[in-house]
CSV table of C-alpha atoms in Angstrom, one decimal:
chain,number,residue,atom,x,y,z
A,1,UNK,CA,4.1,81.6,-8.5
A,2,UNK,CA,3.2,78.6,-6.8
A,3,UNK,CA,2.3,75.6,-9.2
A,4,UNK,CA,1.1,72.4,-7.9
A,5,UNK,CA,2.4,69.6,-10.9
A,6,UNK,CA,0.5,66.5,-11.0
A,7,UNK,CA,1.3,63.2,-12.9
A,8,UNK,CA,0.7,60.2,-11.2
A,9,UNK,CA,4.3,58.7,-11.6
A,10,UNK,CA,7.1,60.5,-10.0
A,11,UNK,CA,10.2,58.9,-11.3
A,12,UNK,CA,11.5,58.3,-14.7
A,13,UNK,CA,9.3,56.0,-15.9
A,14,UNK,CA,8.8,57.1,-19.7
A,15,UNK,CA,8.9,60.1,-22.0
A,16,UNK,CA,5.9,62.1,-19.8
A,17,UNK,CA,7.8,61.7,-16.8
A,18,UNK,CA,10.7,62.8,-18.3
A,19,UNK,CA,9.3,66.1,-19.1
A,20,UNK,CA,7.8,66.6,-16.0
A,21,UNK,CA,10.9,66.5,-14.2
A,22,UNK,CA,12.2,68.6,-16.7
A,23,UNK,CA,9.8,71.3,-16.7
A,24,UNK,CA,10.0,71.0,-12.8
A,25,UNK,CA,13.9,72.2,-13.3
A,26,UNK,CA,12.4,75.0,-16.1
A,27,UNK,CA,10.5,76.5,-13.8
A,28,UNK,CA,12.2,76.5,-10.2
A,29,UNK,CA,15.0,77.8,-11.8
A,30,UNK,CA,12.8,80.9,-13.1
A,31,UNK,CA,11.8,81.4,-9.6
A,32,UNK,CA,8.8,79.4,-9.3
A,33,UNK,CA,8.0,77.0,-6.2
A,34,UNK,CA,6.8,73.2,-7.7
A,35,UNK,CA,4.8,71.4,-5.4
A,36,UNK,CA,4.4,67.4,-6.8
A,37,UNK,CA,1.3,65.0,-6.5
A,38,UNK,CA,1.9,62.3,-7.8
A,39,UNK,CA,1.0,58.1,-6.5
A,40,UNK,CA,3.4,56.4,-4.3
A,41,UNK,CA,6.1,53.9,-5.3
A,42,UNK,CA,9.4,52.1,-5.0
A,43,UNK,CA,10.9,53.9,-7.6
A,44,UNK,CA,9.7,57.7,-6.6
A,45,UNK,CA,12.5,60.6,-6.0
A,46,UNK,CA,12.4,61.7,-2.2
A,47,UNK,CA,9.9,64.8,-1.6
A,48,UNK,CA,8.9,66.0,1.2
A,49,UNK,CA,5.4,66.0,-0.5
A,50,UNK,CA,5.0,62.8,-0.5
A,51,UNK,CA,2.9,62.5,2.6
A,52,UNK,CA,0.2,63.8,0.5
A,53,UNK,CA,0.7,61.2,-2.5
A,54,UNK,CA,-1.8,58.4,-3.4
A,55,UNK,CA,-1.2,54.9,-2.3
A,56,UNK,CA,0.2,52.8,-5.0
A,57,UNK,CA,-2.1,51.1,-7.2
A,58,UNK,CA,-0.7,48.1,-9.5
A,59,UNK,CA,-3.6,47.2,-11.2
A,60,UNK,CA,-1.9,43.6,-11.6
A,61,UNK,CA,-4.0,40.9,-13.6
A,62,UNK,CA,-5.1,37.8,-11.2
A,63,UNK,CA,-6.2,39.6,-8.1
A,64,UNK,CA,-9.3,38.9,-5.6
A,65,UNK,CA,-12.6,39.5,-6.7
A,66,UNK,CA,-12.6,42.6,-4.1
A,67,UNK,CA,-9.3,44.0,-5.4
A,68,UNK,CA,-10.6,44.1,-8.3
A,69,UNK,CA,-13.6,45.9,-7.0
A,70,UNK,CA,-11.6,48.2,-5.2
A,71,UNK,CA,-9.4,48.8,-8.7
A,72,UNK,CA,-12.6,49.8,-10.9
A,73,UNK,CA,-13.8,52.0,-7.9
A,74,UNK,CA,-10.3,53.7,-8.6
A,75,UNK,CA,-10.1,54.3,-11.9
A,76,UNK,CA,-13.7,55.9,-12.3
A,77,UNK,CA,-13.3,57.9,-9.4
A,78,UNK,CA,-9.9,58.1,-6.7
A,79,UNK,CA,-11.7,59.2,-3.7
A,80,UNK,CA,-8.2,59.0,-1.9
A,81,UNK,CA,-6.4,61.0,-4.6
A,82,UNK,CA,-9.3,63.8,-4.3
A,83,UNK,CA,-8.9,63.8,-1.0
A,84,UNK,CA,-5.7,63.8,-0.5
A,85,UNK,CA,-5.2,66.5,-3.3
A,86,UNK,CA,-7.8,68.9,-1.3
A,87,UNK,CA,-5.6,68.5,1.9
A,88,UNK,CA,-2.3,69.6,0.0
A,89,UNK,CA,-4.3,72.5,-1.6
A,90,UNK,CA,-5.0,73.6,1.7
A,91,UNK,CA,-1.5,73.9,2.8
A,92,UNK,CA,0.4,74.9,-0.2
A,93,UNK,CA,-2.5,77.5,-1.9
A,94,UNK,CA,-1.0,77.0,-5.1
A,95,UNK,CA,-1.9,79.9,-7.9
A,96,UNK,CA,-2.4,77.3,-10.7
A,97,UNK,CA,-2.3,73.2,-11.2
A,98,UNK,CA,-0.1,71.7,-14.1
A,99,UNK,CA,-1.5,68.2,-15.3
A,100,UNK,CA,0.4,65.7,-17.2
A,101,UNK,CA,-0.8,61.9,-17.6
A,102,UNK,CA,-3.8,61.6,-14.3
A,103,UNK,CA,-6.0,58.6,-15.5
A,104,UNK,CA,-6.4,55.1,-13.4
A,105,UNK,CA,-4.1,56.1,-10.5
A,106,UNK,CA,-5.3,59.3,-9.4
A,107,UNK,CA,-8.4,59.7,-11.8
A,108,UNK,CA,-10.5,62.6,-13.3
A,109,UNK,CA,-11.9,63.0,-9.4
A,110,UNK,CA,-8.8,65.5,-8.9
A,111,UNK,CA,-10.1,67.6,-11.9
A,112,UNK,CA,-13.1,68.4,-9.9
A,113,UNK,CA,-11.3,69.2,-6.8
A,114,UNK,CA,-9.2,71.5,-8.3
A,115,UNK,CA,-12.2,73.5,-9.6
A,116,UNK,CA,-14.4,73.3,-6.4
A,117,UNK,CA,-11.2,75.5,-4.8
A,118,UNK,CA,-11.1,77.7,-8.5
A,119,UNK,CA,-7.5,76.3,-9.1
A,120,UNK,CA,-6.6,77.3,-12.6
A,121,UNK,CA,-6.3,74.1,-14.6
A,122,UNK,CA,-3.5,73.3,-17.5
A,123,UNK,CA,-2.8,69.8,-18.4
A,124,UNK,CA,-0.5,68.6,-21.0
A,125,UNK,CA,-1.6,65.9,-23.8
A,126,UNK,CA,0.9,63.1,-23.7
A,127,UNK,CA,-1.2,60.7,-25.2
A,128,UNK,CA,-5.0,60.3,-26.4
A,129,UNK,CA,-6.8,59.8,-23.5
A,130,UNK,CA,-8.9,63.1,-23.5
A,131,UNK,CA,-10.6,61.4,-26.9
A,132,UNK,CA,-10.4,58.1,-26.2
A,133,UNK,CA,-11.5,55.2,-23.9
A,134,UNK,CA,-7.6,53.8,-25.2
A,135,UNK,CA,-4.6,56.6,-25.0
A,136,UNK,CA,-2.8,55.1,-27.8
A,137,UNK,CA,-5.9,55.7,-30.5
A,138,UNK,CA,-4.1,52.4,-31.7
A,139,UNK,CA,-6.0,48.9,-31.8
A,140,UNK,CA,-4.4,47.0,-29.1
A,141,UNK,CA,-5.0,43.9,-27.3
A,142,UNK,CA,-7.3,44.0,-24.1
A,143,UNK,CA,-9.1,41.4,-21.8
A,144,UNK,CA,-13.0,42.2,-22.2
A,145,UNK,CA,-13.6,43.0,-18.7
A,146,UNK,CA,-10.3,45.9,-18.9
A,147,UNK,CA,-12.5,47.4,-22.2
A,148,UNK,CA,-15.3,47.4,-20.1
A,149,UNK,CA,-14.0,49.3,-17.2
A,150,UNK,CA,-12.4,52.2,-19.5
A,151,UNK,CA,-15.2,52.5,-21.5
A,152,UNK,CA,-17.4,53.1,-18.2
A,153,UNK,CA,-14.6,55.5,-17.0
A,154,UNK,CA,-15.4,58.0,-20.7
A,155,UNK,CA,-18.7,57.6,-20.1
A,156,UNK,CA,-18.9,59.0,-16.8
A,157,UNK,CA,-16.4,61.4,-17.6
A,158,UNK,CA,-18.3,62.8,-20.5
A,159,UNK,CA,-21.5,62.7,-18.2
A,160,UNK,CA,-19.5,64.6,-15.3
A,161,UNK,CA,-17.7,66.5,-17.9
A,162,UNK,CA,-14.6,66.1,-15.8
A,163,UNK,CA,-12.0,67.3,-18.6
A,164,UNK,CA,-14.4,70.3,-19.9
A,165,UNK,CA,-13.2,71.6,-16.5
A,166,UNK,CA,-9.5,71.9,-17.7
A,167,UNK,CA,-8.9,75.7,-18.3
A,168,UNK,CA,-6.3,75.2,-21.2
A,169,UNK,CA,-4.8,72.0,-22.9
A,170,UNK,CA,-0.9,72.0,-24.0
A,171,UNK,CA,-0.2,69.8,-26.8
A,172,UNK,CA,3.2,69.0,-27.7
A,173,UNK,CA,2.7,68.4,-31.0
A,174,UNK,CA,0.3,70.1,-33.8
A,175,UNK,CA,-0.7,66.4,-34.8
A,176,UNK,CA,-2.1,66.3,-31.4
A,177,UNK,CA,-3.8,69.2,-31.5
A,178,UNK,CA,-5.8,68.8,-34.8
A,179,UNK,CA,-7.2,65.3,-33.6
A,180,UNK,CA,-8.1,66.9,-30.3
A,181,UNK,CA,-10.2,69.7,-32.1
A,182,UNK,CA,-11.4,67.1,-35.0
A,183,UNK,CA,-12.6,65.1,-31.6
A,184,UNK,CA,-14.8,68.3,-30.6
A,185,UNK,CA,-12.3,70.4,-28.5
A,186,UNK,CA,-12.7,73.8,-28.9
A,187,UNK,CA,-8.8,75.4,-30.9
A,188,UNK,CA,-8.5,78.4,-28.9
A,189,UNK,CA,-8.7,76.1,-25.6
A,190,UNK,CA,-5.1,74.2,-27.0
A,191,UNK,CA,-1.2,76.0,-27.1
A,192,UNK,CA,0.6,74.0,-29.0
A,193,UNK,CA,4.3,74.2,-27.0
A,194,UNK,CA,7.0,71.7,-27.7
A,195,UNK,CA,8.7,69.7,-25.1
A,196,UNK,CA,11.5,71.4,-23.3
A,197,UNK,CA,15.0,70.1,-23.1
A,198,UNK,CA,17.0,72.1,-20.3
A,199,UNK,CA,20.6,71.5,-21.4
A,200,UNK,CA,21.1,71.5,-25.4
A,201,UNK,CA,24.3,71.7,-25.8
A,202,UNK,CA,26.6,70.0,-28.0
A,203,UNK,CA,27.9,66.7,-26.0
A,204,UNK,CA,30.7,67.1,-28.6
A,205,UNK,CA,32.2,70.6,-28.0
A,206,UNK,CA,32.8,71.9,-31.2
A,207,UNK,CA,34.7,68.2,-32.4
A,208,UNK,CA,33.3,66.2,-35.0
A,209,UNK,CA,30.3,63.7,-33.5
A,210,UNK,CA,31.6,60.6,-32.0
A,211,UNK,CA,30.3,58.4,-34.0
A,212,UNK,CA,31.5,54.5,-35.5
A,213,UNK,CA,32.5,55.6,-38.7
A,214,UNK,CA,34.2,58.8,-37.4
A,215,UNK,CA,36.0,56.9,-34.3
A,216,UNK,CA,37.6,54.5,-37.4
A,217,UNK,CA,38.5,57.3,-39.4
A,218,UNK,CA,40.6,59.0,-36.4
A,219,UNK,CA,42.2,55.6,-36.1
A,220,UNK,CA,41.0,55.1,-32.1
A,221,UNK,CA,40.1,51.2,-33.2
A,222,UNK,CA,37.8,49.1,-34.7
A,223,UNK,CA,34.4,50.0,-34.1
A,224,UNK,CA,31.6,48.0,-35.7
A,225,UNK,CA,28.7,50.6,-36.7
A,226,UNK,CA,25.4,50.2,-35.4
A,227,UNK,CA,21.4,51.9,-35.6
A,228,UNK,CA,19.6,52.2,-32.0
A,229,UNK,CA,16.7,51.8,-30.8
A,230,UNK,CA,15.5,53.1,-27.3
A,231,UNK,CA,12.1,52.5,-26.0
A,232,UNK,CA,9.1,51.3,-24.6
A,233,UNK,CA,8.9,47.2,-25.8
A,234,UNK,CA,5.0,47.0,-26.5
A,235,UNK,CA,3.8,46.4,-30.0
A,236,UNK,CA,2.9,49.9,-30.9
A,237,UNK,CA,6.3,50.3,-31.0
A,238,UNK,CA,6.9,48.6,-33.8
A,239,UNK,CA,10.1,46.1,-32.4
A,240,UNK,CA,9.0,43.4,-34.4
A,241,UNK,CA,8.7,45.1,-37.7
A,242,UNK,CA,12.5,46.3,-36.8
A,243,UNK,CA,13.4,43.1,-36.2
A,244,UNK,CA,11.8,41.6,-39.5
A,245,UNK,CA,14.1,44.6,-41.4
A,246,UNK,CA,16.8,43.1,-39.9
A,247,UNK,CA,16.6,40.0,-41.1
A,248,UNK,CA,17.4,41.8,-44.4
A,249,UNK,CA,20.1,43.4,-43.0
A,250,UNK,CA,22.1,40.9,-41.6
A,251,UNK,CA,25.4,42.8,-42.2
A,252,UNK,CA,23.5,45.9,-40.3
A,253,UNK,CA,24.4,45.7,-36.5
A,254,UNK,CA,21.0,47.1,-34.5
A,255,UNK,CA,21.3,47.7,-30.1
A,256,UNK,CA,17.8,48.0,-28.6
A,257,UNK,CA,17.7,49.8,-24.9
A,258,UNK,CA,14.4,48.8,-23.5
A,259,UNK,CA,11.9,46.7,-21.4
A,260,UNK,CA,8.8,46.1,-21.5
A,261,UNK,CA,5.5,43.5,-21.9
A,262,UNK,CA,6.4,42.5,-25.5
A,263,UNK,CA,8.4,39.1,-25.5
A,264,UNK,CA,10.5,38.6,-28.1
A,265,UNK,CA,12.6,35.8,-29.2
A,266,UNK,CA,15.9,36.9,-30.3
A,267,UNK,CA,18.0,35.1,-33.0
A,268,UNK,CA,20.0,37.7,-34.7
A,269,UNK,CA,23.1,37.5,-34.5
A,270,UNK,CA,22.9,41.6,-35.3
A,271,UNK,CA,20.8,42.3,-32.7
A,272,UNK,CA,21.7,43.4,-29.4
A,273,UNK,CA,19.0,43.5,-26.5
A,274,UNK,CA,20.4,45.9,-23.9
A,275,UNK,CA,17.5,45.8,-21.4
A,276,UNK,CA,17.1,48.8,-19.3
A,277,UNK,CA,19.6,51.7,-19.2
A,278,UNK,CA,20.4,55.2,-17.4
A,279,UNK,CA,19.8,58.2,-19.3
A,280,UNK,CA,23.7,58.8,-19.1
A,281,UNK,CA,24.2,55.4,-21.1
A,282,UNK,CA,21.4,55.9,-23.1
A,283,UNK,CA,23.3,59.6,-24.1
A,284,UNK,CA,26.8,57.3,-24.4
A,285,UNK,CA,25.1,54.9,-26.8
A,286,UNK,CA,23.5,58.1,-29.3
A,287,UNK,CA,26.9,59.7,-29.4
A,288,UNK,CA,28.2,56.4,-30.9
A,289,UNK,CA,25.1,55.4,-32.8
A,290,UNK,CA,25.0,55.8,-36.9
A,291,UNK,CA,21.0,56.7,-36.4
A,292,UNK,CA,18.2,56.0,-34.0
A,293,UNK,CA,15.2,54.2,-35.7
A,294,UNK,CA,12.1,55.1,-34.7
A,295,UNK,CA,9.5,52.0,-36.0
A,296,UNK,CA,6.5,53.0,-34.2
A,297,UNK,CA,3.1,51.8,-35.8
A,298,UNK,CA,0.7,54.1,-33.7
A,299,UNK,CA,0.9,58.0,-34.3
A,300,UNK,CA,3.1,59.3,-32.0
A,301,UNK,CA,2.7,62.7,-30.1
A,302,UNK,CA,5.8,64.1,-30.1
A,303,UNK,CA,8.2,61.7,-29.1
A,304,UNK,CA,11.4,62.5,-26.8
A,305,UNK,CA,13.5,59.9,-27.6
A,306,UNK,CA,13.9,61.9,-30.9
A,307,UNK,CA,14.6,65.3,-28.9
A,308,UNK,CA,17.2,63.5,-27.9
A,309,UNK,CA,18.5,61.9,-30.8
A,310,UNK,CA,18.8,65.6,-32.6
A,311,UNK,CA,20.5,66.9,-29.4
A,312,UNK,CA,22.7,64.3,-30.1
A,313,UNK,CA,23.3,65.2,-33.1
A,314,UNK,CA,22.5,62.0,-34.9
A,315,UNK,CA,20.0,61.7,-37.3
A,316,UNK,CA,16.7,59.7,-37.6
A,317,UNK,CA,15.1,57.0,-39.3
A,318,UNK,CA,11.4,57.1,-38.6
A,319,UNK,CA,7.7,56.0,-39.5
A,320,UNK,CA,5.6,58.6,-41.3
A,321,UNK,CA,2.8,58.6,-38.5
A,322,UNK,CA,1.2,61.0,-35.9
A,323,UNK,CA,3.6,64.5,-34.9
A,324,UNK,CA,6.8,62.4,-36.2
A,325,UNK,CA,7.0,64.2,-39.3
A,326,UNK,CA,7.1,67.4,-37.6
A,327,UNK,CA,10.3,66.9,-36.0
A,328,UNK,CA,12.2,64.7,-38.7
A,329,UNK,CA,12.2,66.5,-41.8
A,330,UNK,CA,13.1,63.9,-44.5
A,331,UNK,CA,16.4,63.6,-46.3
A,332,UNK,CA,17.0,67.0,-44.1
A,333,UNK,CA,17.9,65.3,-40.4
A,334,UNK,CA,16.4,61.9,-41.3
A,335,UNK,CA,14.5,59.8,-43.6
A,336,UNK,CA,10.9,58.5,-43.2
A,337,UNK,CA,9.2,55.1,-44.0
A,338,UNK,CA,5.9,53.5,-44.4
A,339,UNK,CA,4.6,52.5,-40.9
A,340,UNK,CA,4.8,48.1,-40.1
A,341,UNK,CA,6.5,47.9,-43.2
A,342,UNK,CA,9.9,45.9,-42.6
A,343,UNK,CA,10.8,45.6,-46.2
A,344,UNK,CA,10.1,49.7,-46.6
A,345,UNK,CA,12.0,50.2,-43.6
A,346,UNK,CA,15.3,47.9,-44.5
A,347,UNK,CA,15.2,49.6,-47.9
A,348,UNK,CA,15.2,53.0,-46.4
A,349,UNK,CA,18.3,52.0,-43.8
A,350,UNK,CA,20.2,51.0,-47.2
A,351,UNK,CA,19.4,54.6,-49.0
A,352,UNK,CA,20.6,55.8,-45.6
A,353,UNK,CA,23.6,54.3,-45.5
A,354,UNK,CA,24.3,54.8,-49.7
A,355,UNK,CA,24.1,58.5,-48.7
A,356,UNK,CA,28.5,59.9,-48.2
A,357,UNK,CA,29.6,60.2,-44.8
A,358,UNK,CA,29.3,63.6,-45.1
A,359,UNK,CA,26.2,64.0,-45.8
A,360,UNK,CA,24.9,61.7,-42.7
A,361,UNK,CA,27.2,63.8,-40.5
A,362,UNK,CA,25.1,67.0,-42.2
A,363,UNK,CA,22.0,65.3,-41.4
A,364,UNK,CA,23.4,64.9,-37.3
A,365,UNK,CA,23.9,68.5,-37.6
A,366,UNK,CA,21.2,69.9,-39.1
A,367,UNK,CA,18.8,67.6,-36.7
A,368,UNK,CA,20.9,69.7,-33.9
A,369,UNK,CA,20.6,73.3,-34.6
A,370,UNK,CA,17.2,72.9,-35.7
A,371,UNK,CA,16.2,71.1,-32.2
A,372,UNK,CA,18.3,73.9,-30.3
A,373,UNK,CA,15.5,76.3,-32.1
A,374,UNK,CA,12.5,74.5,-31.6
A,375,UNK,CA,12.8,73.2,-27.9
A,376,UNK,CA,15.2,75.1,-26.0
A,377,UNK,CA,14.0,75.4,-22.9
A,378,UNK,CA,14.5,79.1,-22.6
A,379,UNK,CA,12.3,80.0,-25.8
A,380,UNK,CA,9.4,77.2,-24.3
A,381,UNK,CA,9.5,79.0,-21.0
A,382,UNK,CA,7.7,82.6,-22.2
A,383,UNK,CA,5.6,80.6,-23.8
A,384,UNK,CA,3.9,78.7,-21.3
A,385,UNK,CA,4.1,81.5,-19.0
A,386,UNK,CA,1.4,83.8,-21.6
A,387,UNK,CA,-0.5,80.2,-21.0
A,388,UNK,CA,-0.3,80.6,-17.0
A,389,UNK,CA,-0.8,84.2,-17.4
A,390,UNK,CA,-4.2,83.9,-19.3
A,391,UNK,CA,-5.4,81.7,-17.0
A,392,UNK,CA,-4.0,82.8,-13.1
A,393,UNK,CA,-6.7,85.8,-11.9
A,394,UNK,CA,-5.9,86.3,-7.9
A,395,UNK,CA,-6.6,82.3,-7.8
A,396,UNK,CA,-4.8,82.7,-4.0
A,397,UNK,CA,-7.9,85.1,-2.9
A,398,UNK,CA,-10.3,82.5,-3.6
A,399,UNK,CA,-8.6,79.6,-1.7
A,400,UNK,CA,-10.8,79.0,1.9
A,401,UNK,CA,-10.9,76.6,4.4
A,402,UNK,CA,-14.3,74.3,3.3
């Protein structure tokens, strides 16, 4: 099968990229030829494809009055990207199109190309943008004139019903799904399907997990023992609520692994800001970590960042918002607290770390078996193919030259 996978980044950028590139691996190595579309940039992995991407568009604040013409124009409606898409279409003939996260840089305007040559449509929900002039469904800071321009973009959208030409929508999470069909989406046209994680296995090889505590106990040095954070630093992320439970913690030792638009002032002497890091790092610093907290403060899809923390074999410490509770299970691979709530959360790091050793090291475990169950990539696979097999009828027949 030939599947044409469109996201307008095409590097690792955050947790929707991530899966792509994973899926991408699920699928070729099943047999399947993945064609990308994505926008240009600095960052991209080398494709041959890329002669068909979009030019780069960094919507950047303090621009000409005509690039910021040009910039709306985009966002409602990327003549380039549909244009551009039809000419790849043309060569490749794909038998279905696999959408993740299309808005702004390439726009709905692909949606409609894809259906003028009867492309079978999937896209994946990675955020709230089907329902919402804002992805996050979170109340966020915004200049006037940004509101303006998204709002016109779901109008038109809903006028041109752009994403009532989607065949089938994947959500990661069942959170996601029930706001979707509380939002007026029909159920039967949403799978709910995990994310994928291609390589599950135990980083520790049958040895008890690497962690502080356990590298003390086996005498290899002093190791001071520390919670992580990895992600995204925006506010609906919920760093500064963290970083206000810290302040009650000040014998706790935190490490945050992130950039982002949020400036913060740090004055802990607990906390650690360790900027941007590789995934192999980011791996490195779980195996050693006591927990990841996850403070977020808008409801979550499904997040990855706790995929990996189970794979990990740590356990959790997250807010009770959006799919979160789906994945950690409290006092059974993690605990959950009240979302923006830094006393809440300090007090649930302290009944965290009053639980024995041993029962931590259960929680690690328990997070890592179940995880092996519920997104290994070979149990996700036959399940999105019964998606692209309800959908895929001949589509190759139909494809002319227009």
């Amino acid at each position: 099968m030939t599947i044409l996978h469109i996201n307008k980044f095409y590097f690792l950028k955050g947790g929707a990229e991530r899966h792509y590139f994973d899926l991408t691996t699920l699928l070729e190595a099943h047999g399947h030829t993945v064609i990308p579309f994505a926008m240009h940039h600095p960052d991209n992995v080398l494709t041959p494809w890329s002669k068909f991407f979009v030019s780069e568009k960094k919507y950047r604040s303090g621009t000409s009055v005509l690039e910021r013409v040009r910039d709306t124009r985009d966002i409602l409606w990327n003549f380039e990207a549909a244009t551009k898409l039809e000419a790849l279409i043309k060569e490749i003939k794909p038998d279905i199109a696999h959408l993740h996260n299309i808005a702004h840089q390439l726009s709905p305007s692909i949606i409609h190309t894809l259906h003028t040559y009867q492309i079978p449509i999937v896209q994946t929900l990675h955020d709230y943008k089907l329902i919402s002039a804002d992805y996050l469904l979170w109340p966020r800071k915004q200049p006037w004139t940004e509101r303006i321009v998204l709002r016109a973009e779901r109008m038109l959208h809903q006028l041109l019903r752009s994403y009532h030409l989607v065949d089938h929508f994947i959500a990661p999470s069942e959170y996601m799904k029930q706001v979707c069909v509380q939002a007026g989406i029909p159920t039967g046209k949403i799978t709910v399907i995990p994310y994928c994680l291609p390589h599950l296995t135990s980083p520790w090889k049958g040895e008890e997990p690497a962690s502080p505590l356990s590298l003390r106990r086996r005498g290899q040095g002093e190791v001071i023992p520390y919670f992580l954070f990895v992600g995204r630093l925006s506010p609906e992320k919920g760093v500064s609520t963290l970083l206000d439970a810290m302040k009650l913690l000040p014998d706790i030792h935190l490490k945050i692994v992130g950039t982002g638009p949020e400036i913060i002032n740090n004055k802990l002497p607990n906390v650690e800001f360790l900027g941007h890091q590789d995934q192999a790092a980011v791996q490195r610093l779980m195996q050693g970590a006591t927990a990841l907290v996850v403070p977020s403060v808008w409801p979550e899809n499904s997040p990855l960042v706790v995929y990996e923390a189970f794979t990990a074999g740590i356990p959790v410490l997250a807010s009770r918002i959006g799919g979160i509770p789906e994945l950690v299970q409290d006092m059974k691979n993690g605990l959950l607290f009240p979302l923006g709530n830094a006393v809440m959360l300090a007090a649930t790091v302290k009944q965290f770390l009053a639980l024995p050793y041993e029962h931590r090291h259960h929680m690690g475990e328990k997070g890592k078996l179940w995880m092996q169950g519920y997104a290994d990539s070979e149990k996700i696979y036959p399940r999105l193919m019964k998606v692209y097999g309800t959908l895929n009828h001949g589509t190759i027949s139909k494809i002319t030259t227009v």
